[in-house]
Amino acid sequence: MLGMIRNSLFGSVETWPWQVLSTGGKEDVSYEERACEGGKFATVEVTDKPVDEALREAMPKIMKYVGGTNDKGVGMGMTVPISFAVFPNEDGSLQKKLKVWFRIPNQFQGSPPTPSDQSVKIEEREGITVYSTQFGGYAKEADYVAHATQLRTTLEGTPATYQGDVYYCAGYDPPMKPYGRRNEVWLVKV
């Protein structure tokens, strides 16, 4: 636990590599089309719980892994954003499952430490291209759903095509940061 706290307060923060391909928007909603680099990710899946509750279960597991609860006992530093996949129902509400994706810092990409918690998995993921919109505040499930709806509406009438069965929510800030918070919703381009 001490490693997790030390890591979040004093550790290095690396940004998940991506390239902005284009920007757009309508009315008050702007977006970027981004090509996000793939790599190795620490993941945690939670089912049968609403998104906010599932995040409260999954995030400490990821943070402990990053903070040194791994076979090497090493704190790795943070990579932002931390993203999580959510699965919408036809009415736009979210299913009771999510998968948190933490991109392992570049220094550890070649040989990531093995998690001590067996619910944390290391997975290789290809790069993805996303349509991303940004918003502030302490984001909850309702905020992500609302911003995903706004982004879909903004993309109507454009050549943009994206997956309908999953999208990603992303956060950049530690919980103790009260102002200037950055959250995003990503629709995955097909």
PDB file of C-alpha atoms in Angstrom:
ATOM      1  CA  MET A   1       0.000   0.000   0.000  1.00  0.00           C
ATOM      2  CA  LEU A   2       2.840   2.386   0.827  1.00  0.00           C
ATOM      3  CA  GLY A   3       4.349   1.749  -2.599  1.00  0.00           C
ATOM      4  CA  MET A   4       1.044   2.582  -4.263  1.00  0.00           C
ATOM      5  CA  ILE A   5       0.732   5.885  -2.376  1.00  0.00           C
ATOM      6  CA  ARG A   6       4.392   6.814  -2.961  1.00  0.00           C
ATOM      7  CA  ASN A   7       4.018   5.954  -6.646  1.00  0.00           C
ATOM      8  CA  SER A   8       0.870   8.048  -7.153  1.00  0.00           C
ATOM      9  CA  LEU A   9       2.275  11.066  -5.276  1.00  0.00           C
ATOM     10  CA  PHE A  10       5.939  11.049  -6.285  1.00  0.00           C
ATOM     11  CA  GLY A  11       6.293   8.561  -9.135  1.00  0.00           C
ATOM     12  CA  SER A  12       6.840   9.432 -12.744  1.00  0.00           C
ATOM     13  CA  VAL A  13       3.893   9.816 -15.088  1.00  0.00           C
ATOM     14  CA  GLU A  14       4.208   8.666 -18.678  1.00  0.00           C
ATOM     15  CA  THR A  15       1.587   9.407 -21.334  1.00  0.00           C
ATOM     16  CA  TRP A  16       0.249   6.536 -23.417  1.00  0.00           C
ATOM     17  CA  PRO A  17       1.675   7.269 -26.893  1.00  0.00           C
ATOM     18  CA  TRP A  18      -0.821   8.401 -29.536  1.00  0.00           C
ATOM     19  CA  GLN A  19      -1.007  10.605 -32.587  1.00  0.00           C
ATOM     20  CA  VAL A  20      -3.859  12.999 -33.363  1.00  0.00           C
ATOM     21  CA  LEU A  21      -5.071  12.236 -36.902  1.00  0.00           C
ATOM     22  CA  SER A  22      -7.856  14.835 -37.123  1.00  0.00           C
ATOM     23  CA  THR A  23     -10.130  17.049 -35.044  1.00  0.00           C
ATOM     24  CA  GLY A  24     -13.749  18.033 -35.391  1.00  0.00           C
ATOM     25  CA  GLY A  25     -16.852  19.052 -33.555  1.00  0.00           C
ATOM     26  CA  LYS A  26     -20.359  20.436 -33.572  1.00  0.00           C
ATOM     27  CA  GLU A  27     -21.862  23.008 -31.240  1.00  0.00           C
ATOM     28  CA  ASP A  28     -20.263  22.511 -27.794  1.00  0.00           C
ATOM     29  CA  VAL A  29     -18.742  19.063 -28.434  1.00  0.00           C
ATOM     30  CA  SER A  30     -15.257  18.724 -29.918  1.00  0.00           C
ATOM     31  CA  TYR A  31     -13.397  15.508 -30.627  1.00  0.00           C
ATOM     32  CA  GLU A  32     -10.091  14.105 -31.825  1.00  0.00           C
ATOM     33  CA  GLU A  33      -9.452  11.096 -33.993  1.00  0.00           C
ATOM     34  CA  ARG A  34      -6.379   9.419 -32.467  1.00  0.00           C
ATOM     35  CA  ALA A  35      -4.164   6.478 -33.321  1.00  0.00           C
ATOM     36  CA  CYS A  36      -3.198   4.959 -29.944  1.00  0.00           C
ATOM     37  CA  GLU A  37      -0.133   2.741 -29.706  1.00  0.00           C
ATOM     38  CA  GLY A  38      -0.568  -0.877 -28.630  1.00  0.00           C
ATOM     39  CA  GLY A  39       1.603  -2.735 -26.170  1.00  0.00           C
ATOM     40  CA  LYS A  40       1.378  -4.711 -22.967  1.00  0.00           C
ATOM     41  CA  PHE A  41      -1.353  -3.803 -20.499  1.00  0.00           C
ATOM     42  CA  ALA A  42      -2.269  -4.827 -16.968  1.00  0.00           C
ATOM     43  CA  THR A  43      -5.987  -5.620 -16.966  1.00  0.00           C
ATOM     44  CA  VAL A  44      -8.674  -6.386 -14.409  1.00  0.00           C
ATOM     45  CA  GLU A  45     -12.189  -7.525 -15.316  1.00  0.00           C
ATOM     46  CA  VAL A  46     -15.181  -7.093 -13.004  1.00  0.00           C
ATOM     47  CA  THR A  47     -18.670  -8.417 -13.745  1.00  0.00           C
ATOM     48  CA  ASP A  48     -22.066  -8.344 -12.044  1.00  0.00           C
ATOM     49  CA  LYS A  49     -21.512  -4.849 -10.593  1.00  0.00           C
ATOM     50  CA  PRO A  50     -22.473  -1.373 -11.803  1.00  0.00           C
ATOM     51  CA  VAL A  51     -19.593   0.540 -13.384  1.00  0.00           C
ATOM     52  CA  ASP A  52     -18.839   2.847 -10.441  1.00  0.00           C
ATOM     53  CA  GLU A  53     -18.770  -0.059  -7.984  1.00  0.00           C
ATOM     54  CA  ALA A  54     -16.707  -2.205 -10.377  1.00  0.00           C
ATOM     55  CA  LEU A  55     -14.131   0.599 -10.684  1.00  0.00           C
ATOM     56  CA  ARG A  56     -13.828   0.847  -6.894  1.00  0.00           C
ATOM     57  CA  GLU A  57     -12.926  -2.853  -6.936  1.00  0.00           C
ATOM     58  CA  ALA A  58     -10.625  -2.884  -9.986  1.00  0.00           C
ATOM     59  CA  MET A  59      -8.596   0.329  -9.576  1.00  0.00           C
ATOM     60  CA  PRO A  60      -6.915  -0.544  -6.257  1.00  0.00           C
ATOM     61  CA  LYS A  61      -5.753  -3.837  -7.783  1.00  0.00           C
ATOM     62  CA  ILE A  62      -4.158  -2.028 -10.731  1.00  0.00           C
ATOM     63  CA  MET A  63      -2.627   0.617  -8.444  1.00  0.00           C
ATOM     64  CA  LYS A  64      -1.150  -1.999  -6.119  1.00  0.00           C
ATOM     65  CA  TYR A  65       0.393  -3.823  -9.090  1.00  0.00           C
ATOM     66  CA  VAL A  66       1.881  -0.566 -10.412  1.00  0.00           C
ATOM     67  CA  GLY A  67       3.037   0.382  -6.911  1.00  0.00           C
ATOM     68  CA  GLY A  68       5.086  -2.802  -6.402  1.00  0.00           C
ATOM     69  CA  THR A  69       2.743  -5.698  -5.592  1.00  0.00           C
ATOM     70  CA  ASN A  70       4.420  -7.833  -8.236  1.00  0.00           C
ATOM     71  CA  ASP A  71       7.107 -10.521  -8.455  1.00  0.00           C
ATOM     72  CA  LYS A  72       9.894  -7.917  -8.732  1.00  0.00           C
ATOM     73  CA  GLY A  73       8.574  -5.720  -5.906  1.00  0.00           C
ATOM     74  CA  VAL A  74       9.122  -2.715  -8.154  1.00  0.00           C
ATOM     75  CA  GLY A  75       7.021   0.438  -8.454  1.00  0.00           C
ATOM     76  CA  MET A  76       6.754   1.149 -12.160  1.00  0.00           C
ATOM     77  CA  GLY A  77       5.444   4.705 -12.284  1.00  0.00           C
ATOM     78  CA  MET A  78       2.158   5.689 -13.852  1.00  0.00           C
ATOM     79  CA  THR A  79       0.987   5.739 -17.439  1.00  0.00           C
ATOM     80  CA  VAL A  80      -1.982   7.934 -18.245  1.00  0.00           C
ATOM     81  CA  PRO A  81      -4.685   7.649 -19.117  1.00  0.00           C
ATOM     82  CA  ILE A  82      -6.001   4.572 -17.402  1.00  0.00           C
ATOM     83  CA  SER A  83      -8.835   3.369 -19.586  1.00  0.00           C
ATOM     84  CA  PHE A  84     -11.669   0.960 -19.057  1.00  0.00           C
ATOM     85  CA  ALA A  85     -13.922  -0.775 -21.536  1.00  0.00           C
ATOM     86  CA  VAL A  86     -17.662  -0.553 -20.949  1.00  0.00           C
ATOM     87  CA  PHE A  87     -20.412  -2.394 -22.773  1.00  0.00           C
ATOM     88  CA  PRO A  88     -23.578  -0.445 -23.647  1.00  0.00           C
ATOM     89  CA  ASN A  89     -27.075  -1.889 -23.804  1.00  0.00           C
ATOM     90  CA  GLU A  90     -29.349  -0.911 -26.689  1.00  0.00           C
ATOM     91  CA  ASP A  91     -30.875   1.884 -24.576  1.00  0.00           C
ATOM     92  CA  GLY A  92     -27.400   3.388 -23.916  1.00  0.00           C
ATOM     93  CA  SER A  93     -27.193   2.258 -20.284  1.00  0.00           C
ATOM     94  CA  LEU A  94     -24.164   0.156 -19.388  1.00  0.00           C
ATOM     95  CA  GLN A  95     -24.004  -3.554 -18.706  1.00  0.00           C
ATOM     96  CA  LYS A  96     -22.708  -4.667 -15.309  1.00  0.00           C
ATOM     97  CA  LYS A  97     -19.184  -5.423 -16.457  1.00  0.00           C
ATOM     98  CA  LEU A  98     -16.011  -3.564 -17.279  1.00  0.00           C
ATOM     99  CA  LYS A  99     -12.375  -4.179 -18.062  1.00  0.00           C
ATOM    100  CA  VAL A 100      -9.673  -1.793 -16.830  1.00  0.00           C
ATOM    101  CA  TRP A 101      -6.634  -1.355 -19.116  1.00  0.00           C
ATOM    102  CA  PHE A 102      -3.401   0.117 -17.700  1.00  0.00           C
ATOM    103  CA  ARG A 103      -0.628   0.525 -20.301  1.00  0.00           C
ATOM    104  CA  ILE A 104       2.583  -0.694 -18.735  1.00  0.00           C
ATOM    105  CA  PRO A 105       5.302   1.997 -18.845  1.00  0.00           C
ATOM    106  CA  ASN A 106       7.776   1.771 -21.739  1.00  0.00           C
ATOM    107  CA  GLN A 107      10.652   0.762 -19.456  1.00  0.00           C
ATOM    108  CA  PHE A 108       8.772  -2.454 -18.547  1.00  0.00           C
ATOM    109  CA  GLN A 109       7.117  -3.220 -21.911  1.00  0.00           C
ATOM    110  CA  GLY A 110       9.717  -5.867 -22.827  1.00  0.00           C
ATOM    111  CA  SER A 111       9.357  -7.817 -19.589  1.00  0.00           C
ATOM    112  CA  PRO A 112       6.581  -6.602 -17.293  1.00  0.00           C
ATOM    113  CA  PRO A 113       6.619  -7.771 -13.668  1.00  0.00           C
ATOM    114  CA  THR A 114       4.215 -10.613 -12.916  1.00  0.00           C
ATOM    115  CA  PRO A 115       1.264  -9.459 -10.812  1.00  0.00           C
ATOM    116  CA  SER A 116       0.988 -10.936  -7.296  1.00  0.00           C
ATOM    117  CA  ASP A 117      -2.818 -10.679  -7.487  1.00  0.00           C
ATOM    118  CA  GLN A 118      -4.100 -13.332  -9.873  1.00  0.00           C
ATOM    119  CA  SER A 119      -7.057 -11.176 -10.914  1.00  0.00           C
ATOM    120  CA  VAL A 120      -4.550  -8.813 -12.600  1.00  0.00           C
ATOM    121  CA  LYS A 121      -3.610 -10.115 -16.051  1.00  0.00           C
ATOM    122  CA  ILE A 122      -0.935  -8.988 -18.498  1.00  0.00           C
ATOM    123  CA  GLU A 123      -2.290  -8.754 -22.047  1.00  0.00           C
ATOM    124  CA  GLU A 124      -0.856  -7.663 -25.379  1.00  0.00           C
ATOM    125  CA  ARG A 125      -3.115  -5.296 -27.305  1.00  0.00           C
ATOM    126  CA  GLU A 126      -2.821  -3.985 -30.835  1.00  0.00           C
ATOM    127  CA  GLY A 127      -2.991  -0.263 -31.439  1.00  0.00           C
ATOM    128  CA  ILE A 128      -6.453   1.253 -31.798  1.00  0.00           C
ATOM    129  CA  THR A 129      -7.864   4.325 -33.487  1.00  0.00           C
ATOM    130  CA  VAL A 130     -10.491   6.175 -31.489  1.00  0.00           C
ATOM    131  CA  TYR A 131     -12.770   9.180 -31.592  1.00  0.00           C
ATOM    132  CA  SER A 132     -12.197  10.947 -28.279  1.00  0.00           C
ATOM    133  CA  THR A 133     -14.029  13.703 -26.422  1.00  0.00           C
ATOM    134  CA  GLN A 134     -12.846  15.296 -23.185  1.00  0.00           C
ATOM    135  CA  PHE A 135     -14.640  16.568 -20.059  1.00  0.00           C
ATOM    136  CA  GLY A 136     -13.789  17.542 -16.486  1.00  0.00           C
ATOM    137  CA  GLY A 137     -14.871  16.747 -12.953  1.00  0.00           C
ATOM    138  CA  TYR A 138     -15.068  13.548 -10.919  1.00  0.00           C
ATOM    139  CA  ALA A 139     -16.621  11.298 -13.575  1.00  0.00           C
ATOM    140  CA  LYS A 140     -19.277   8.730 -12.733  1.00  0.00           C
ATOM    141  CA  GLU A 141     -21.121   6.226 -14.908  1.00  0.00           C
ATOM    142  CA  ALA A 142     -23.832   8.751 -15.819  1.00  0.00           C
ATOM    143  CA  ASP A 143     -21.182  11.240 -17.016  1.00  0.00           C
ATOM    144  CA  TYR A 144     -19.535   8.682 -19.288  1.00  0.00           C
ATOM    145  CA  VAL A 145     -22.902   7.615 -20.728  1.00  0.00           C
ATOM    146  CA  ALA A 146     -23.898  11.249 -21.368  1.00  0.00           C
ATOM    147  CA  HIS A 147     -20.596  12.141 -23.048  1.00  0.00           C
ATOM    148  CA  ALA A 148     -20.651   8.972 -25.167  1.00  0.00           C
ATOM    149  CA  THR A 149     -24.140   9.950 -26.350  1.00  0.00           C
ATOM    150  CA  GLN A 150     -22.942  13.487 -27.137  1.00  0.00           C
ATOM    151  CA  LEU A 151     -19.955  12.143 -29.087  1.00  0.00           C
ATOM    152  CA  ARG A 152     -22.157   9.769 -31.115  1.00  0.00           C
ATOM    153  CA  THR A 153     -24.500  12.664 -31.920  1.00  0.00           C
ATOM    154  CA  THR A 154     -21.551  14.853 -32.938  1.00  0.00           C
ATOM    155  CA  LEU A 155     -20.235  12.138 -35.275  1.00  0.00           C
ATOM    156  CA  GLU A 156     -23.608  11.742 -37.039  1.00  0.00           C
ATOM    157  CA  GLY A 157     -23.361  12.884 -40.641  1.00  0.00           C
ATOM    158  CA  THR A 158     -19.579  12.415 -40.763  1.00  0.00           C
ATOM    159  CA  PRO A 159     -17.749   9.481 -42.381  1.00  0.00           C
ATOM    160  CA  ALA A 160     -16.796   8.218 -38.899  1.00  0.00           C
ATOM    161  CA  THR A 161     -17.662   4.588 -38.147  1.00  0.00           C
ATOM    162  CA  TYR A 162     -17.135   3.014 -34.743  1.00  0.00           C
ATOM    163  CA  GLN A 163     -17.930  -0.075 -32.688  1.00  0.00           C
ATOM    164  CA  GLY A 164     -21.333  -0.056 -31.020  1.00  0.00           C
ATOM    165  CA  ASP A 165     -20.837  -2.920 -28.561  1.00  0.00           C
ATOM    166  CA  VAL A 166     -17.974  -1.396 -26.540  1.00  0.00           C
ATOM    167  CA  TYR A 167     -16.382   1.964 -25.819  1.00  0.00           C
ATOM    168  CA  TYR A 168     -13.639   3.188 -23.516  1.00  0.00           C
ATOM    169  CA  CYS A 169     -13.692   5.655 -20.674  1.00  0.00           C
ATOM    170  CA  ALA A 170     -10.392   7.212 -19.652  1.00  0.00           C
ATOM    171  CA  GLY A 171      -9.067   9.148 -16.677  1.00  0.00           C
ATOM    172  CA  TYR A 172      -5.815  11.037 -16.260  1.00  0.00           C
ATOM    173  CA  ASP A 173      -5.830  12.168 -12.642  1.00  0.00           C
ATOM    174  CA  PRO A 174      -5.284  10.664  -9.193  1.00  0.00           C
ATOM    175  CA  PRO A 175      -8.345  10.757  -6.921  1.00  0.00           C
ATOM    176  CA  MET A 176      -6.771  13.412  -4.684  1.00  0.00           C
ATOM    177  CA  LYS A 177      -6.671  16.006  -7.502  1.00  0.00           C
ATOM    178  CA  PRO A 178      -9.731  18.214  -6.883  1.00  0.00           C
ATOM    179  CA  TYR A 179      -9.571  20.637  -9.850  1.00  0.00           C
ATOM    180  CA  GLY A 180      -8.660  20.565 -13.516  1.00  0.00           C
ATOM    181  CA  ARG A 181      -9.538  16.893 -13.876  1.00  0.00           C
ATOM    182  CA  ARG A 182      -9.416  15.274 -17.318  1.00  0.00           C
ATOM    183  CA  ASN A 183     -11.715  12.468 -18.428  1.00  0.00           C
ATOM    184  CA  GLU A 184     -12.458  11.138 -21.887  1.00  0.00           C
ATOM    185  CA  VAL A 185     -14.787   8.831 -23.788  1.00  0.00           C
ATOM    186  CA  TRP A 186     -13.349   6.893 -26.739  1.00  0.00           C
ATOM    187  CA  LEU A 187     -15.409   5.345 -29.506  1.00  0.00           C
ATOM    188  CA  VAL A 188     -13.288   2.719 -31.306  1.00  0.00           C
ATOM    189  CA  LYS A 189     -13.025   3.272 -35.058  1.00  0.00           C
ATOM    190  CA  VAL A 190     -13.868   0.324 -37.327  1.00  0.00           C
TER     191      VAL A 190
END
